[in-house]
Tab-separated table of C-alpha atoms in Angstrom:
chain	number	residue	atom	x	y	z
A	21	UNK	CA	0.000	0.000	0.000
A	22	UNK	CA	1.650	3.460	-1.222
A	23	UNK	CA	1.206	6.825	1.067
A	24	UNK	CA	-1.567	7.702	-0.680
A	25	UNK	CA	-3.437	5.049	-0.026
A	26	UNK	CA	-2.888	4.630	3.630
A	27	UNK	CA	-6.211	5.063	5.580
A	28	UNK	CA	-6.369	8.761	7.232
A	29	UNK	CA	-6.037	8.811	10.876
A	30	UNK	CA	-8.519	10.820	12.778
A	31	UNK	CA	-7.871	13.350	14.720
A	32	UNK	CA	-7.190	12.433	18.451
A	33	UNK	CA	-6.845	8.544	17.049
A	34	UNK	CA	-3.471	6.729	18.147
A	35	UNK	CA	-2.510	5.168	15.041
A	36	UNK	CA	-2.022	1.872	14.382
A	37	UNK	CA	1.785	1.813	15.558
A	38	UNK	CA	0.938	3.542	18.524
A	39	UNK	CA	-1.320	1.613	19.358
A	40	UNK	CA	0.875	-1.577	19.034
A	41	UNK	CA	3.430	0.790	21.236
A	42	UNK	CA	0.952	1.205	23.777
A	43	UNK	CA	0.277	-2.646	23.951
A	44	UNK	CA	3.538	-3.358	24.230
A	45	UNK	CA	4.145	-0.679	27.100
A	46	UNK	CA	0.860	-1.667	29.170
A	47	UNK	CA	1.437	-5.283	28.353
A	48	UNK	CA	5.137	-5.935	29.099
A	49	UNK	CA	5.138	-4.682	33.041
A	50	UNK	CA	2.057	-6.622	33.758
A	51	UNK	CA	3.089	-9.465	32.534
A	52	UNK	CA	6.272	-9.303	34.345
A	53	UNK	CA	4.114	-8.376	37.234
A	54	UNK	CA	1.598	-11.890	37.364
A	55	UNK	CA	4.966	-13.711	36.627
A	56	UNK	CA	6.506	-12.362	39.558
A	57	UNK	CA	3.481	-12.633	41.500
A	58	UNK	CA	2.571	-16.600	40.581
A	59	UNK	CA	6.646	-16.983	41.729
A	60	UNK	CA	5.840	-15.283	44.529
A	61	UNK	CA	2.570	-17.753	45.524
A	62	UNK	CA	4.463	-20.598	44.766
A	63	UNK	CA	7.029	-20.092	46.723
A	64	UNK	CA	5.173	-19.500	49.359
A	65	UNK	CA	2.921	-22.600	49.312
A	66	UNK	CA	6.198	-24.749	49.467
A	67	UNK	CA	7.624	-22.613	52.608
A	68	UNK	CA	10.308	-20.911	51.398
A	69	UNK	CA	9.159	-17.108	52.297
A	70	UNK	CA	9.051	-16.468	56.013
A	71	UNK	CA	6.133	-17.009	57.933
A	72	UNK	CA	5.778	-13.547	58.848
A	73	UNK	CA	5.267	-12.668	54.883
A	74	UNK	CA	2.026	-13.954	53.294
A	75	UNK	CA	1.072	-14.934	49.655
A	76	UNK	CA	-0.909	-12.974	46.818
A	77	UNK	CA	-3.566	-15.097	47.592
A	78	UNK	CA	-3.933	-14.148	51.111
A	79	UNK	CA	-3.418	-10.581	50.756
A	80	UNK	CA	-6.594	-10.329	47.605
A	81	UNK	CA	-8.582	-11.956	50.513
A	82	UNK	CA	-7.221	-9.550	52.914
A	83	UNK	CA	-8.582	-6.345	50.003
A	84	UNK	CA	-11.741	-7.915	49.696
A	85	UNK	CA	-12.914	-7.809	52.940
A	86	UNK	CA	-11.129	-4.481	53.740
A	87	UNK	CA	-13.052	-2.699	51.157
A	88	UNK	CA	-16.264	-3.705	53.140
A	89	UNK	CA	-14.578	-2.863	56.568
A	90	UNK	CA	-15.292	1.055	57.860
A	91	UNK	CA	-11.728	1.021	59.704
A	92	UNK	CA	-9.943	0.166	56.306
A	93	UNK	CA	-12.024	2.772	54.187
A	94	UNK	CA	-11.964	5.410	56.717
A	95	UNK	CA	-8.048	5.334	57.133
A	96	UNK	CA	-7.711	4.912	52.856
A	97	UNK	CA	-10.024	8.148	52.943
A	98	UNK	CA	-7.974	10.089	55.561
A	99	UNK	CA	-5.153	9.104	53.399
A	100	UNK	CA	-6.000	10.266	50.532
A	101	UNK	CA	-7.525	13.567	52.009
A	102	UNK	CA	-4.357	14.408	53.907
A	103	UNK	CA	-2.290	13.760	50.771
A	104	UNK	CA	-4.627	16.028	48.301
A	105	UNK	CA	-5.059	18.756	50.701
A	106	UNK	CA	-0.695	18.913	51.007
A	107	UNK	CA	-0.356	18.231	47.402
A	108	UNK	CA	-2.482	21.056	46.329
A	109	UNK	CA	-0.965	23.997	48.707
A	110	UNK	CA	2.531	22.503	47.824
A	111	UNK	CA	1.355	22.883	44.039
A	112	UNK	CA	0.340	26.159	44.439
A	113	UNK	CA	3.511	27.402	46.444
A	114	UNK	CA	5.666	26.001	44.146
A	115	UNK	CA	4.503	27.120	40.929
A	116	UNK	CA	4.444	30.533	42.225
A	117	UNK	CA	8.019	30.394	43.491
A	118	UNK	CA	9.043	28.804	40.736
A	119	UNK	CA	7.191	30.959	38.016
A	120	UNK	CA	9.013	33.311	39.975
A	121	UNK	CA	12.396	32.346	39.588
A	122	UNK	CA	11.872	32.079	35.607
A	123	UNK	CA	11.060	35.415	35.200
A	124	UNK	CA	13.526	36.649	37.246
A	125	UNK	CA	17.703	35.788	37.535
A	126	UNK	CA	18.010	37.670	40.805
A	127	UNK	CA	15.366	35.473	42.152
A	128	UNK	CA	16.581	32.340	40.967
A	129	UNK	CA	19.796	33.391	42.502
A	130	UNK	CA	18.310	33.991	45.904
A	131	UNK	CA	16.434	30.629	46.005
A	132	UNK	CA	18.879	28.430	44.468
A	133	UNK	CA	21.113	28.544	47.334
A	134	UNK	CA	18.247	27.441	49.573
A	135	UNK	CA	16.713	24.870	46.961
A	136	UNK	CA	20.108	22.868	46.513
A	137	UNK	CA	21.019	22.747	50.629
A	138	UNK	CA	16.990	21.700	51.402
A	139	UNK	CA	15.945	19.553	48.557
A	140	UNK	CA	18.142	16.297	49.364
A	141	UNK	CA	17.243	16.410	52.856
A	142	UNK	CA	14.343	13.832	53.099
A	143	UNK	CA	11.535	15.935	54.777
A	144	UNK	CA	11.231	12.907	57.682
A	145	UNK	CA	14.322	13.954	59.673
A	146	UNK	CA	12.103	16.833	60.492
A	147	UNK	CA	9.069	15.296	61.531
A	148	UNK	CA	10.362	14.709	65.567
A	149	UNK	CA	10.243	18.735	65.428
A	150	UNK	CA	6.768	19.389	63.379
A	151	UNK	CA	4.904	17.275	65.166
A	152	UNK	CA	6.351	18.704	68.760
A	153	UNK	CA	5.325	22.373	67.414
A	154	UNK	CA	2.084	21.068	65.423
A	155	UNK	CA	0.850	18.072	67.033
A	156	UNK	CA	-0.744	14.551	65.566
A	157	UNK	CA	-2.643	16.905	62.776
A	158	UNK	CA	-3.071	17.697	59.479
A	159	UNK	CA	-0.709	20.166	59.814
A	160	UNK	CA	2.131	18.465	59.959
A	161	UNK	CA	1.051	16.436	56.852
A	162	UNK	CA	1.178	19.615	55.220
A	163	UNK	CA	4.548	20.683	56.313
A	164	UNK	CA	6.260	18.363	56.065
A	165	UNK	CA	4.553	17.251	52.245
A	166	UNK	CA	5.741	20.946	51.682
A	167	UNK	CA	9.281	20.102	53.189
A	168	UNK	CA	9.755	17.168	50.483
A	169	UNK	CA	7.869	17.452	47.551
A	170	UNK	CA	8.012	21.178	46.590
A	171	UNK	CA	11.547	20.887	44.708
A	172	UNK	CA	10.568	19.134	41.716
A	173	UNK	CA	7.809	21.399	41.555
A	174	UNK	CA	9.929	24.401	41.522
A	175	UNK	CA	12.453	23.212	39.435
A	176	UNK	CA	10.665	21.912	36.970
A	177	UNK	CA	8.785	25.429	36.754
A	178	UNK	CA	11.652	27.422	36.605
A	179	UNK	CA	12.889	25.664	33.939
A	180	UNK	CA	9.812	25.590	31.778
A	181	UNK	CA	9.026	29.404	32.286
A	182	UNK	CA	12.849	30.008	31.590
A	183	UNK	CA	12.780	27.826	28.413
A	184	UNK	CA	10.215	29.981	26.746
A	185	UNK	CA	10.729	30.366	22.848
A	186	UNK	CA	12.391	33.371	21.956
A	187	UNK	CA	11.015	33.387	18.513
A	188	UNK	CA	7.986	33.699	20.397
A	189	UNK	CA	9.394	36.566	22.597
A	190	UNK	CA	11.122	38.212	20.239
A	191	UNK	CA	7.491	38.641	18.292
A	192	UNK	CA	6.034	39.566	21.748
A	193	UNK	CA	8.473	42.637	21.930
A	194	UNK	CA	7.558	43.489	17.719
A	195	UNK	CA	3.904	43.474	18.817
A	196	UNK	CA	4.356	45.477	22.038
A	197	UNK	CA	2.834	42.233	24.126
A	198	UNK	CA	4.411	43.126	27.385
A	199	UNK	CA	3.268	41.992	31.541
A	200	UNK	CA	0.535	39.947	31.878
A	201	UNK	CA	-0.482	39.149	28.593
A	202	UNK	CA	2.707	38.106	27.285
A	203	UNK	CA	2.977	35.335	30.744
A	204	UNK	CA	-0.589	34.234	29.885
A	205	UNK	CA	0.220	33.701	25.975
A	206	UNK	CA	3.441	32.796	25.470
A	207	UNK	CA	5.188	31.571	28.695
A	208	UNK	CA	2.866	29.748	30.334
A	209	UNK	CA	1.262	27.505	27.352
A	210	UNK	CA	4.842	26.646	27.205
A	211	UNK	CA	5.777	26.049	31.000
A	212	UNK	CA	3.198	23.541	31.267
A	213	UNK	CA	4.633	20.333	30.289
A	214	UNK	CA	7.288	21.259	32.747
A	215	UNK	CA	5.031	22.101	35.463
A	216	UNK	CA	3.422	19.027	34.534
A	217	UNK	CA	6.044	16.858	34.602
A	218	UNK	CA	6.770	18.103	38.509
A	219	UNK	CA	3.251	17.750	39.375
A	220	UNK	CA	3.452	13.829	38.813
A	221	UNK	CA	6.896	13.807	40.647
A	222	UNK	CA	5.537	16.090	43.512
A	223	UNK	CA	1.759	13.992	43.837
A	224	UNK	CA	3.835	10.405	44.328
A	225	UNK	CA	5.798	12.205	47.090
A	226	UNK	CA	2.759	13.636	48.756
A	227	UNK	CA	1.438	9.842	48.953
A	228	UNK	CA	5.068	8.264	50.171
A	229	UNK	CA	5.523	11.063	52.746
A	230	UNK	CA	1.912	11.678	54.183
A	231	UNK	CA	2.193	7.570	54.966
A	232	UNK	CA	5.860	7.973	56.077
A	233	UNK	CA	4.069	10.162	58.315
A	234	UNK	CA	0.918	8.319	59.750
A	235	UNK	CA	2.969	5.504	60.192
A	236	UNK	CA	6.030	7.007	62.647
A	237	UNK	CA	3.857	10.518	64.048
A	238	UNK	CA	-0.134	10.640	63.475
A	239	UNK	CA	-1.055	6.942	63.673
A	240	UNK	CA	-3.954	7.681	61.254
A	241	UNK	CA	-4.524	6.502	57.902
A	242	UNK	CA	-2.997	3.990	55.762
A	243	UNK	CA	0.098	4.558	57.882
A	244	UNK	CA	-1.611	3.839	61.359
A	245	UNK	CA	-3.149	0.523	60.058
A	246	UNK	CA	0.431	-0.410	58.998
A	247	UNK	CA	2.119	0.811	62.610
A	248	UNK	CA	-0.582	-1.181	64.466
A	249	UNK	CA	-0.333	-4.318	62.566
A	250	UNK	CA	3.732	-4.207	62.842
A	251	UNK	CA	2.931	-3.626	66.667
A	252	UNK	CA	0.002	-6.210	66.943
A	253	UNK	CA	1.758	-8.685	64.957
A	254	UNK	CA	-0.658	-8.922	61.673
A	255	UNK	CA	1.600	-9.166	59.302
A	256	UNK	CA	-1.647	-9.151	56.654
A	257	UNK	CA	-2.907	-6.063	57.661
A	258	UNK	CA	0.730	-4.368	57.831
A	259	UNK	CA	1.823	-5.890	53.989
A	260	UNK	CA	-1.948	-5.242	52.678
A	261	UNK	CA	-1.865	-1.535	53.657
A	262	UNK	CA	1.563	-1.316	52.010
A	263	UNK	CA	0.441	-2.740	48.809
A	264	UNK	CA	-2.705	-0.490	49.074
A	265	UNK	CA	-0.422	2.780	49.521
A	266	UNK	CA	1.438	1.696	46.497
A	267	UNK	CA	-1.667	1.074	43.902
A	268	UNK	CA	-2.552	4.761	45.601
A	269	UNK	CA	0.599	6.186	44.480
A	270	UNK	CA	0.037	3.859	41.035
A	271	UNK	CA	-3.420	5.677	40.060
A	272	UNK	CA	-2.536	8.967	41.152
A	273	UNK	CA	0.446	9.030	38.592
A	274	UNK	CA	-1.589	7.364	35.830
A	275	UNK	CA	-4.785	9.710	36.535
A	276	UNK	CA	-2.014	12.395	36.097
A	277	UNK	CA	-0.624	11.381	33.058
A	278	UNK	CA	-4.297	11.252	31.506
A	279	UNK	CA	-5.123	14.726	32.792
A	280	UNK	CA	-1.794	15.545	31.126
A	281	UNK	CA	-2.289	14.382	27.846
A	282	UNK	CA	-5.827	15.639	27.614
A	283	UNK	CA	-4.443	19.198	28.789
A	284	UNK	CA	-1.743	19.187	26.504
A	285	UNK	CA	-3.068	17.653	22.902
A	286	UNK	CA	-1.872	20.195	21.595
A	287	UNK	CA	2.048	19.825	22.634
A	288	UNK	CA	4.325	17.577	20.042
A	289	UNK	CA	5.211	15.460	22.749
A	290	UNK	CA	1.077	14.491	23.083
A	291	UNK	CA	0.872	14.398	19.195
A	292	UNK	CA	3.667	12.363	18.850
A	293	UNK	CA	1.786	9.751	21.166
A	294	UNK	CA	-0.779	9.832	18.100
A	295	UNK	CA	1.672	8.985	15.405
């Protein structure tokens, strides 16, 4: 079949290759997955995981009858609540800062100093200290979310809003397109894959820290079902709760990424996707 005869593709349709790509890319990890997983359940019907660790089998049981239990949907709730509320203040601080230190080398200069000494600390060392000023609440979720998952957000901002066109900038100046309009129509469209990009990074911290959290200060959530099952000895509960906090941090990327592409059809990298 020539060029000209190859079928159109319509418009927001993955082509045919694509499509095979995505196959390949959804298909490959979970197969890996059940293969580890069957391994896994084999190995421990013959006995040769520790008793303290159960199988696949026992942990599905374990889901099904949490989703019906108050406790476990409560804590998944408070969760999930805690690490939403954090993730969207620590959005919004960071894209300001960082939109900030785009526009702006004196800025970026005044920050960076403070971004490179804070941002490989892991936001945990300070929890002893948040949660003697703050107490077991929400409040400390927050900080401490802020403490650890704000860097990528401002970095990644930075860069986008500094890595504006300057074709398109250099027209802004020919048209007189100064201040506002100028951030709305030409730096920002093209920040936000960027900002994007640290707003999938920043949400899977959010999850890993607000648990981090519950688990050694609050006792609530996710986290306090894992602290009380190490405690109690219910290995189930602790290992089920763990797995739970992961497929959390699992959707929230993947819900991301679709938000993502349907924000940004319009970027090559989306279109490319459709090729």
């Amino acid at each position: 079949m020539s060029v000209l005869e190859t079928p159109p593709v319509k418009p927001g349709t993955a082509s045919p290759k694509a499509q095979r790509s995505r196959a390949v890319a959804w298909g490959l990890p979970l197969g890996v997955a059940l293969a580890i997983l069957l391994a896994w359940q084999l190995a421990e019907t013959a006995g040769l995981t520790p008793r303290t660790i159960p199988g696949p089998i026992e942990l599905v049981q374990w889901f099904v009858a949490a989703i019906f239990s108050p406790q476990f949907l409560t804590a998944l709730w408070q969760t999930i609540s805690a690490a939403f509320i954090s993730f969207v203040i620590t959005a919004v601080i960071g894209i300001v800062i960082g939109t900030a230190a785009g526009l702006s080398r004196s800025v970026s200069l005044l920050i960076g100093g403070v971004v490179e000494f804070f941002r490989p600390i892991p936001s945990v060392v300070y929890l002893p200290l948040v949660l003697l000023l703050f107490g077991l609440q929400i409040n400390s979720v927050i900080i401490l979310v802020i403490g650890g998952a704000i860097w990528p957000i401002i970095l990644q901002t930075a860069a986008g809003v500094a890595d504006a066109d300057p074709v398109l900038l250099d027209a802004a100046r020919v048209y007189r397109i100064k201040g506002a309009q100028r951030l709305r129509s030409i730096i920002i469209p093209g920040a936000l894959p960027f900002v994007a990009t640290g707003l999938r990074v920043a949400a899977t911290m959010a999850i890993v820290i607000t648990v981090t959290v519950e688990l050694l200060g609050t006792g609530k959530g996710l986290g306090g079902i894992m602290s009380g099952a190490y405690v109690s000895g219910a290995y189930v509960n602790l290992f089920g709760a763990a797995f739970t906090a992961a497929a959390l941090g699992l959707v929230t990327e993947q819900l991301l990424a679709w938000v993502e592409r349907r924000v940004l059809h319009w970027h090559p990298s989306s279109r490319l996707e459709l090729q």
